[in-house]
Short mmCIF file of C-alpha atoms and ligand atoms in Angstrom, two decimals:
data_model
loop_
_atom_site.label_atom_id
_atom_site.label_comp_id
_atom_site.label_asym_id
_atom_site.label_seq_id
_atom_site.Cartn_x
_atom_site.Cartn_y
_atom_site.Cartn_z
CA ASP A 1 -0.45 0.02 -0.13
CA PRO A 2 1.89 3.16 -1.45
CA ASN A 3 -0.54 5.26 1.49
CA THR A 4 1.63 3.11 4.26
CA PRO A 5 4.09 5.25 6.27
CA ARG A 6 7.24 3.93 5.27
CA SER A 7 9.41 2.43 8.47
CA LEU A 8 12.08 3.50 9.72
CA ARG A 9 14.47 1.36 8.59
CA GLU A 10 13.47 1.91 5.11
CA GLN A 11 14.13 4.96 5.62
CA LEU A 12 16.94 5.12 6.97
CA ASP A 13 18.23 2.91 3.73
CA ALA A 14 16.93 5.52 1.13
CA ALA A 15 18.68 7.45 2.51
CA SER A 16 21.83 5.68 2.95
CA THR A 17 22.20 4.58 -0.76
CA SER A 18 22.33 6.12 -3.61
CA ALA A 19 22.50 5.63 -6.99
CA SER A 20 25.95 4.55 -9.23
CA ASP A 21 27.25 6.99 -10.77
CA ASN A 22 29.82 7.50 -13.00
CA VAL A 23 33.85 9.29 -11.92
CA LYS A 24 33.47 13.13 -13.41
CA VAL A 25 36.24 14.18 -15.64
CA VAL A 26 37.88 17.96 -15.71
CA VAL A 27 40.12 18.78 -17.82
CA ARG A 28 41.56 22.85 -17.15
CA VAL A 29 44.11 24.20 -19.25
CA ARG A 30 46.86 26.04 -18.04
CA PRO A 31 47.46 29.75 -19.55
CA SER A 32 50.65 29.32 -21.57
CA ASP A 33 54.08 30.69 -21.15
CA ALA A 34 54.95 33.55 -23.01
CA ASP A 35 57.94 31.70 -24.75
CA GLU A 36 55.92 28.54 -25.76
CA ALA A 37 54.82 27.80 -29.32
CA GLN A 38 50.60 27.35 -28.80
CA GLY A 39 47.98 25.86 -29.36
CA SER A 40 48.26 22.07 -29.59
CA LEU A 41 44.87 22.59 -27.83
CA GLN A 42 41.33 23.83 -29.58
CA GLN A 43 38.68 24.41 -26.92
CA LEU A 44 34.91 23.58 -28.75
CA SER A 45 32.89 24.56 -26.04
CA GLY A 46 31.75 24.25 -22.12
CA THR A 47 32.23 20.82 -22.57
CA GLN A 48 34.56 19.66 -25.37
CA VAL A 49 38.08 20.31 -26.79
CA SER A 50 40.25 18.86 -29.56
CA ILE A 51 44.03 17.96 -29.85
CA VAL A 52 45.52 20.09 -32.72
CA SER A 53 48.49 19.27 -33.15
CA ALA A 54 50.15 18.51 -36.46
CA HIS A 55 51.89 15.28 -34.50
CA GLU A 56 48.55 13.93 -33.24
CA HIS A 57 45.58 12.84 -34.92
CA LEU A 58 43.28 14.87 -34.09
CA ARG A 59 40.54 14.14 -31.49
CA THR A 60 37.37 15.52 -29.89
CA TYR A 61 37.06 15.06 -26.30
CA GLU A 62 33.50 15.20 -24.50
CA PHE A 63 34.31 15.55 -20.63
CA ASP A 64 31.99 16.96 -17.49
CA ASN A 65 33.29 20.89 -17.64
CA VAL A 66 36.37 22.14 -19.65
CA LEU A 67 38.05 25.19 -18.14
CA GLY A 68 40.06 27.85 -20.42
CA PRO A 69 43.19 29.31 -19.80
CA ALA A 70 41.29 32.05 -18.81
CA THR A 71 39.47 30.32 -15.38
CA SER A 72 40.32 31.88 -12.35
CA GLN A 73 40.45 29.85 -8.73
CA GLU A 74 37.95 30.87 -7.65
CA ASP A 75 35.74 29.79 -11.17
CA THR A 76 37.76 26.90 -11.01
CA PHE A 77 36.49 25.99 -7.31
CA LYS A 78 33.15 26.89 -8.34
CA VAL A 79 33.15 24.36 -10.63
CA VAL A 80 34.65 21.87 -8.71
CA GLY A 81 34.78 22.28 -4.96
CA SER A 82 31.91 24.11 -3.76
CA PRO A 83 29.56 21.14 -4.79
CA PHE A 84 30.62 18.59 -3.36
CA VAL A 85 30.95 20.49 0.11
CA ALA A 86 27.50 19.41 0.59
CA HIS A 87 27.91 16.01 0.33
CA LEU A 88 30.24 16.27 3.00
CA LEU A 89 28.27 17.34 5.87
CA GLN A 90 25.88 14.69 4.17
CA GLY A 91 28.28 11.90 5.08
CA PHE A 92 29.07 11.00 1.42
CA ASN A 93 32.79 10.55 0.78
CA VAL A 94 34.47 12.36 -1.67
CA THR A 95 37.66 12.38 -3.56
CA LEU A 96 39.54 14.93 -6.27
CA PHE A 97 42.30 13.81 -8.05
CA ALA A 98 45.04 16.28 -10.04
CA TYR A 99 46.64 14.46 -12.92
CA GLY A 100 48.32 15.62 -15.68
CA GLN A 101 52.38 16.06 -16.86
CA THR A 102 55.02 18.33 -14.29
CA ALA A 103 54.27 21.81 -14.85
CA ALA A 104 50.67 21.52 -16.57
CA GLY A 105 48.94 23.00 -13.51
CA LYS A 106 47.95 20.30 -10.98
CA THR A 107 49.45 21.49 -7.30
CA HIS A 108 48.43 25.37 -8.44
CA THR A 109 45.33 23.75 -8.70
CA MET A 110 45.02 22.07 -5.86
CA THR A 111 47.28 23.79 -3.33
CA GLY A 112 47.62 27.44 -5.26
CA ASN A 113 49.70 30.32 -3.98
CA LEU A 114 49.25 30.09 -0.45
CA LYS A 115 50.38 33.41 -0.26
CA ASP A 116 47.64 35.02 -2.18
CA ARG A 117 44.25 35.16 -1.52
CA SER A 118 43.05 35.43 -4.81
CA GLN A 119 45.16 32.75 -5.65
CA VAL A 120 45.02 29.52 -3.00
CA GLY A 121 43.26 26.53 -4.27
CA LEU A 122 40.79 24.27 -3.72
CA ALA A 123 42.18 22.88 -0.63
CA PRO A 124 42.21 26.25 0.86
CA ARG A 125 38.60 27.48 -0.62
CA LEU A 126 37.11 23.91 0.29
CA LEU A 127 38.10 24.36 4.01
CA GLU A 128 36.97 27.15 4.34
CA GLN A 129 33.60 26.62 3.16
CA LEU A 130 32.98 23.36 5.18
CA PHE A 131 33.56 25.33 8.03
CA LEU A 132 30.94 28.18 6.74
CA GLU A 133 28.38 25.37 6.14
CA ILE A 134 29.44 23.72 9.18
CA SER A 135 28.46 26.82 11.52
CA ASN A 136 25.08 27.61 9.73
CA ALA A 137 24.16 24.00 9.90
CA GLU A 138 25.08 24.37 13.81
CA ALA A 139 23.16 27.21 14.37
CA SER A 140 20.09 25.56 12.23
CA GLU A 141 19.73 23.10 14.02
CA GLY A 142 20.13 24.97 17.26
CA GLU A 143 22.42 25.10 20.67
CA GLY A 144 23.26 20.97 20.90
CA LYS A 145 21.54 19.54 18.65
CA VAL A 146 24.38 18.92 16.24
CA LYS A 147 28.28 18.78 16.60
CA PHE A 148 31.14 18.38 13.88
CA THR A 149 34.41 17.26 14.77
CA VAL A 150 37.18 17.74 11.37
CA LYS A 151 40.25 16.28 11.26
CA ILE A 152 43.17 16.54 8.36
CA SER A 153 46.32 14.58 7.53
CA TYR A 154 48.44 14.64 5.01
CA LEU A 155 50.78 12.68 3.44
CA GLU A 156 53.48 12.39 0.51
CA LEU A 157 54.39 8.99 -1.38
CA TYR A 158 56.90 8.99 -3.36
CA LYS A 159 59.27 5.72 -4.68
CA GLU A 160 56.17 3.35 -2.67
CA GLU A 161 57.28 5.15 0.95
CA ILE A 162 54.66 7.01 2.73
CA THR A 163 55.75 10.37 4.71
CA ASP A 164 54.09 12.19 7.15
CA LEU A 165 53.27 16.16 5.98
CA LEU A 166 51.76 16.39 9.26
CA GLY A 167 54.86 14.68 11.65
CA PRO A 168 58.65 15.54 12.95
CA ALA A 169 61.20 15.43 10.15
CA ASP A 170 62.36 12.23 11.72
CA ALA A 171 59.42 10.33 12.13
CA PRO A 172 59.80 6.53 10.78
CA ARG A 173 57.91 5.70 7.18
CA LEU A 174 54.34 4.42 7.62
CA GLN A 175 52.41 1.57 6.53
CA LEU A 176 49.64 0.59 5.07
CA ARG A 177 47.08 -1.38 7.10
CA GLU A 178 43.35 -2.85 6.39
CA ASP A 179 40.76 -3.70 9.42
CA VAL A 180 37.36 -4.70 8.81
CA HIS A 181 35.75 -1.24 11.03
CA SER A 182 38.37 1.76 9.32
CA GLY A 183 39.30 -0.28 6.05
CA VAL A 184 42.21 0.50 4.71
CA TYR A 185 44.09 2.67 6.47
CA VAL A 186 48.04 4.51 7.13
CA GLU A 187 49.11 3.40 10.18
CA GLY A 188 50.39 6.56 12.94
CA LEU A 189 49.50 9.10 10.91
CA THR A 190 48.97 12.23 12.25
CA GLU A 191 45.63 13.43 12.69
CA ARG A 192 45.28 16.77 13.42
CA GLU A 193 42.03 18.35 14.69
CA ILE A 194 41.27 21.25 13.38
CA LEU A 195 38.60 23.67 14.76
CA ASN A 196 38.11 26.97 11.62
CA ALA A 197 39.29 27.20 8.35
CA GLY A 198 42.40 29.21 10.12
CA ASP A 199 44.02 26.28 11.78
CA ALA A 200 42.90 24.38 8.56
CA MET A 201 45.01 27.36 6.54
CA ALA A 202 48.03 26.58 8.75
CA VAL A 203 47.67 23.02 8.51
CA VAL A 204 47.78 23.48 4.53
CA GLU A 205 50.63 25.83 4.94
CA GLN A 206 52.81 23.30 7.41
CA GLY A 207 52.49 20.26 5.10
CA SER A 208 52.76 22.43 2.11
CA ALA A 209 55.94 23.85 3.27
CA ARG A 210 57.28 20.28 4.59
CA ARG A 211 56.52 19.00 0.63
CA ARG A 212 58.91 21.46 -1.23
CA THR A 213 61.24 20.88 1.34
CA ASN A 214 62.04 17.34 0.71
CA GLU A 215 61.47 18.54 -2.88
CA THR A 216 64.72 20.50 -3.08
CA ARG A 217 66.14 17.00 -1.01
CA MET A 218 65.21 14.83 -4.03
CA ASN A 219 66.35 16.85 -6.19
CA GLN A 220 63.44 18.70 -8.55
CA GLU A 221 62.52 14.51 -8.17
CA SER A 222 58.98 15.68 -5.95
CA SER A 223 57.48 15.62 -9.54
CA ARG A 224 57.46 12.12 -8.86
CA SER A 225 55.91 12.01 -5.64
CA HIS A 226 51.90 12.24 -5.07
CA ALA A 227 50.27 14.44 -1.69
CA VAL A 228 47.83 13.22 -0.09
CA LEU A 229 45.62 15.54 1.78
CA THR A 230 42.29 14.09 3.48
CA VAL A 231 39.79 15.84 5.58
CA TYR A 232 37.84 13.75 8.06
CA ILE A 233 34.29 14.63 8.94
CA GLU A 234 32.50 13.47 11.56
CA SER A 235 29.08 14.72 13.14
CA TRP A 236 26.40 13.93 15.25
CA THR A 237 23.00 14.74 15.83
CA LYS A 238 20.38 14.21 18.82
CA ALA A 239 16.90 13.85 17.23
CA ASP A 240 14.27 15.76 19.25
CA GLU A 241 11.25 12.69 20.01
CA SER A 242 13.17 9.85 19.44
CA GLU A 243 16.73 11.14 21.51
CA VAL A 244 18.60 8.34 19.19
CA GLU A 245 22.15 9.69 18.62
CA CYS A 246 23.15 9.54 14.78
CA ILE A 247 26.58 9.43 13.65
CA ARG A 248 27.54 10.36 10.28
CA SER A 249 31.49 10.49 8.89
CA SER A 250 32.73 11.12 5.57
CA ARG A 251 36.07 12.38 4.64
CA LEU A 252 37.94 14.24 1.60
CA ASN A 253 41.03 13.21 0.03
CA LEU A 254 42.77 15.84 -2.26
CA VAL A 255 44.84 13.90 -4.49
CA ASP A 256 47.90 15.93 -6.28
CA LEU A 257 49.65 13.05 -8.15
CA ALA A 258 53.03 12.76 -9.54
CA GLY A 259 53.42 13.93 -12.97
CA SER A 260 52.31 11.84 -15.78
CA GLU A 261 55.00 12.07 -18.80
CA ARG A 262 55.77 9.32 -20.13
CA ASN A 263 59.04 7.35 -19.88
CA LYS A 264 59.74 7.15 -23.45
CA SER A 265 60.02 10.73 -23.64
CA SER A 266 62.66 10.82 -20.45
CA GLY A 267 64.29 8.66 -22.23
CA ALA A 268 64.46 6.04 -19.64
CA THR A 269 66.34 2.45 -20.88
CA GLY A 270 67.29 -0.25 -18.79
CA GLU A 271 67.80 -0.08 -14.94
CA ARG A 272 67.06 3.84 -14.88
CA LEU A 273 63.53 2.43 -16.68
CA LYS A 274 63.06 -0.02 -14.24
CA GLU A 275 63.53 2.93 -11.84
CA ALA A 276 61.45 4.63 -13.04
CA CYS A 277 59.01 2.35 -13.23
CA SER A 278 59.18 1.42 -9.39
CA ILE A 279 59.63 5.05 -8.45
CA ASN A 280 55.97 5.68 -10.27
CA GLN A 281 54.60 2.02 -9.18
CA SER A 282 51.50 3.79 -7.75
CA LEU A 283 51.42 6.35 -11.15
CA THR A 284 51.22 3.15 -13.09
CA THR A 285 49.08 0.92 -11.23
CA LEU A 286 46.46 4.00 -10.64
CA GLY A 287 46.04 3.08 -15.37
CA ARG A 288 45.76 -0.36 -14.58
CA VAL A 289 43.56 0.02 -12.21
CA ILE A 290 41.08 2.35 -14.37
CA SER A 291 41.43 0.12 -16.94
CA GLU A 292 40.83 -3.38 -15.75
CA LEU A 293 37.85 -1.33 -14.00
CA VAL A 294 36.26 -0.15 -16.65
CA GLU A 295 36.22 -3.58 -18.73
CA ALA A 296 35.31 -5.66 -15.16
CA GLN A 297 31.88 -3.17 -14.47
CA GLN A 298 31.29 -3.23 -18.20
CA ALA A 299 31.32 -7.45 -18.57
CA GLN A 300 30.08 -7.12 -15.15
CA GLN A 301 26.69 -5.52 -16.12
CA GLN A 302 27.00 -8.27 -19.49
CA GLY A 303 26.15 -10.83 -16.79
CA SER A 304 30.25 -11.49 -16.16
CA PRO A 305 31.00 -12.71 -12.25
CA ALA A 306 32.91 -10.16 -10.47
CA ARG A 307 36.91 -9.55 -11.73
CA HIS A 308 40.02 -9.06 -9.22
CA ILE A 309 41.50 -5.85 -9.93
CA PRO A 310 45.11 -4.84 -8.61
CA TYR A 311 44.64 -2.43 -6.32
CA ARG A 312 46.93 -3.92 -3.40
CA GLU A 313 49.27 -3.83 -5.91
CA SER A 314 50.48 -0.28 -5.23
CA ARG A 315 50.28 2.16 -1.72
CA LEU A 316 48.54 4.96 -3.80
CA THR A 317 45.76 2.26 -5.30
CA PHE A 318 45.53 0.23 -2.12
CA LEU A 319 45.04 3.67 -0.07
CA LEU A 320 41.91 5.41 -2.24
CA GLN A 321 40.69 2.01 -3.49
CA ASP A 322 37.39 3.22 -2.28
CA SER A 323 37.50 5.94 -4.61
CA LEU A 324 37.74 3.60 -8.09
CA GLY A 325 34.92 1.85 -8.18
CA GLY A 326 33.25 2.01 -4.44
CA ASN A 327 32.18 4.28 -2.18
CA SER A 328 32.89 7.51 -2.71
CA LYS A 329 31.96 10.61 -4.99
CA THR A 330 35.08 11.40 -7.51
CA LEU A 331 36.23 13.88 -9.88
CA ILE A 332 39.62 13.98 -11.63
CA ILE A 333 41.12 16.93 -12.85
CA ALA A 334 43.36 16.75 -16.06
CA CYS A 335 45.33 19.36 -16.20
CA VAL A 336 47.15 20.20 -19.54
CA SER A 337 49.67 22.85 -21.41
CA PRO A 338 48.49 24.35 -23.74
CA ALA A 339 51.74 24.55 -25.56
CA GLU A 340 52.89 22.32 -28.89
CA ALA A 341 55.31 20.91 -27.38
CA ALA A 342 53.43 19.40 -25.27
CA ALA A 343 51.02 18.02 -27.45
CA ALA A 344 51.70 14.28 -26.96
CA GLU A 345 51.40 14.72 -23.31
CA SER A 346 48.67 16.32 -23.38
CA ALA A 347 46.84 13.84 -26.26
CA SER A 348 47.96 11.23 -23.21
CA THR A 349 46.35 12.64 -20.18
CA LEU A 350 42.82 13.28 -22.30
CA GLU A 351 43.12 9.65 -23.07
CA PHE A 352 43.53 8.46 -19.10
CA ALA A 353 40.94 10.73 -18.91
CA ALA A 354 38.29 9.70 -20.65
CA ARG A 355 38.98 6.00 -19.94
CA ALA A 356 38.17 7.08 -16.19
CA LYS A 357 35.25 8.53 -16.55
CA ARG A 358 33.74 5.15 -17.65
CA ILE A 359 34.29 4.18 -14.10
CA ARG A 360 30.84 4.20 -12.51
CA ASN A 361 31.28 4.19 -8.39
CA ARG A 362 28.37 3.78 -5.74
CA ALA A 363 28.51 6.36 -2.64
CA ARG A 364 26.27 6.02 -0.23
CA VAL A 365 25.93 7.88 3.13
CA ASN A 366 28.07 6.82 5.56
CA ARG A 367 25.80 5.64 9.40
CA ASP A 368 28.01 5.16 12.58
CA THR A 369 26.09 0.96 13.45
CA ARG A 370 25.84 3.09 17.29
CA GLY A 371 23.15 5.57 15.35
CA ASP A 372 21.62 2.62 12.90
CA ALA A 373 21.30 0.24 16.54
CA ALA A 374 19.86 3.06 18.70
CA LEU A 375 17.66 4.33 16.22
CA LEU A 376 16.50 0.74 15.57
CA ARG A 377 16.27 -0.08 19.18
CA ALA A 378 14.22 3.35 19.87
CA GLU A 379 11.55 1.48 16.50
CA ILE A 380 11.73 -1.98 18.94
CA GLU A 381 10.97 0.25 21.92
CA ARG A 382 7.51 1.72 19.85
CA LEU A 383 5.60 -1.67 18.33
CA ARG A 384 6.52 -3.05 22.10
CA ARG A 385 3.72 -0.02 23.27
CA GLU A 386 2.04 -0.90 20.67
CA LEU A 387 1.21 -3.60 21.83
CA GLU A 388 0.97 -3.29 25.08
CA LEU A 389 -1.60 -1.14 24.41
CA ARG A 390 -3.54 -3.53 22.52
CA ASP A 391 -3.25 -6.22 24.96
P1 ADP B 401 52.23 20.99 -11.78
O1 ADP B 401 51.89 20.64 -9.91
O2 ADP B 401 51.12 20.02 -12.78
O3 ADP B 401 54.04 20.15 -11.85
P2 ADP B 401 51.81 23.44 -11.27
O4 ADP B 401 50.51 24.14 -10.58
O5 ADP B 401 53.39 23.60 -10.21
O6 ADP B 401 52.53 21.53 -12.58
O7 ADP B 401 52.43 24.74 -12.10
C1 ADP B 401 53.63 24.97 -12.88
C2 ADP B 401 53.84 26.77 -12.60
O8 ADP B 401 52.86 27.02 -13.82
C3 ADP B 401 53.69 27.36 -12.08
O9 ADP B 401 54.47 27.97 -11.42
C4 ADP B 401 51.98 27.62 -11.23
O10 ADP B 401 51.58 28.75 -10.49
C5 ADP B 401 51.81 28.01 -13.27
N1 ADP B 401 50.11 27.61 -13.00
C6 ADP B 401 49.87 26.45 -13.42
N2 ADP B 401 48.36 26.82 -13.93
C7 ADP B 401 48.43 27.78 -13.70
C8 ADP B 401 47.40 28.82 -13.72
N3 ADP B 401 46.42 27.80 -13.94
N4 ADP B 401 47.06 29.98 -13.83
C9 ADP B 401 48.12 30.73 -13.75
N5 ADP B 401 49.55 30.20 -13.30
C10 ADP B 401 49.23 28.63 -13.46
MG1 MG B 402 53.22 19.40 -8.28
#
């Protein structure tokens, strides 16, 4: 009977699931440097871009958005950052990846210039809006009815080794662990509690400065390192009548990937190539995971059984496996240079992005079982009272 009010359980389930959704892909084209021959890319519309270089086959790609070279940091945030804040507060996981060759604008997009307010990137802007919406939610729900906690961790992954960018400088390398409650996590990684946007900015600055110091030590090789900034959000709400607690938790991963330039263009062979492969094992595996996932999901739709996906073959894909084909709303920002000399790399970045766009994820609201169990206990209590009234 469609008029029967839905049970509490049904209401819970409805709020906890969402239909499967494709990974979103946005291309950001960097402005060209004055001394570069330009014109390898042509933007055809707000969603279409072509490679027009003499050396690459002309091909047109369609994405969720194409942000041209004149797009400001603020407008980039409006398209690829701001829409996710509400999802995070509802309890959905969100992952943003920046992919592209070295100097294509990944770090500019993710962190930007932290010394210049108009030039800060997605991380500080997302955190600022997050705290704004948290204080709005706390104000509209009323005193003591809802409470949020926010924590941040920031790590660097280089040659498959994890460094804590918020830990002491002499901290040991960290290991990945997995358990049924927490899923995959980095053991011993610093999680800093953050009370406001100012705190958040200080932590982003601290970790980013550490990454730059490491870069100098590694002889400018940081283009081969990945950075993962994670924001953990937990909310606690108390419903009026039922006196029941509900705990939601979500996380935001901001992933600034290593430069995607292919080994062949760096001229590496033999031992050097092997080294390059191990440095970039995470990036290589990311590409494989995406290809195999797209094939496996397509086969599954045609009735084939689930296939094994090699998430565990790199630290990056193991840590972020939920972001690829799992419980997360995921967006990839493909950063490209318009320079003629970069045409082959830009083509390869767009190919990668086009493949990734076919991945389907299934994001759901993360509610703590304590909350669910409490709601169910309240429902049992209500039914029992109903039965007692009938007797
Ligand atoms: P990546 O992290 O991909 O290696 P960066 O973000 O460090 O590249 O960008 C390389 C240089 O180009 C930096 O000096 C950066 O400030 C500049 N840059 C990149 N994208 C833009 C942009 N959209 N607008 C202005 N400057 C940019
Ligand atoms: Mg960078």
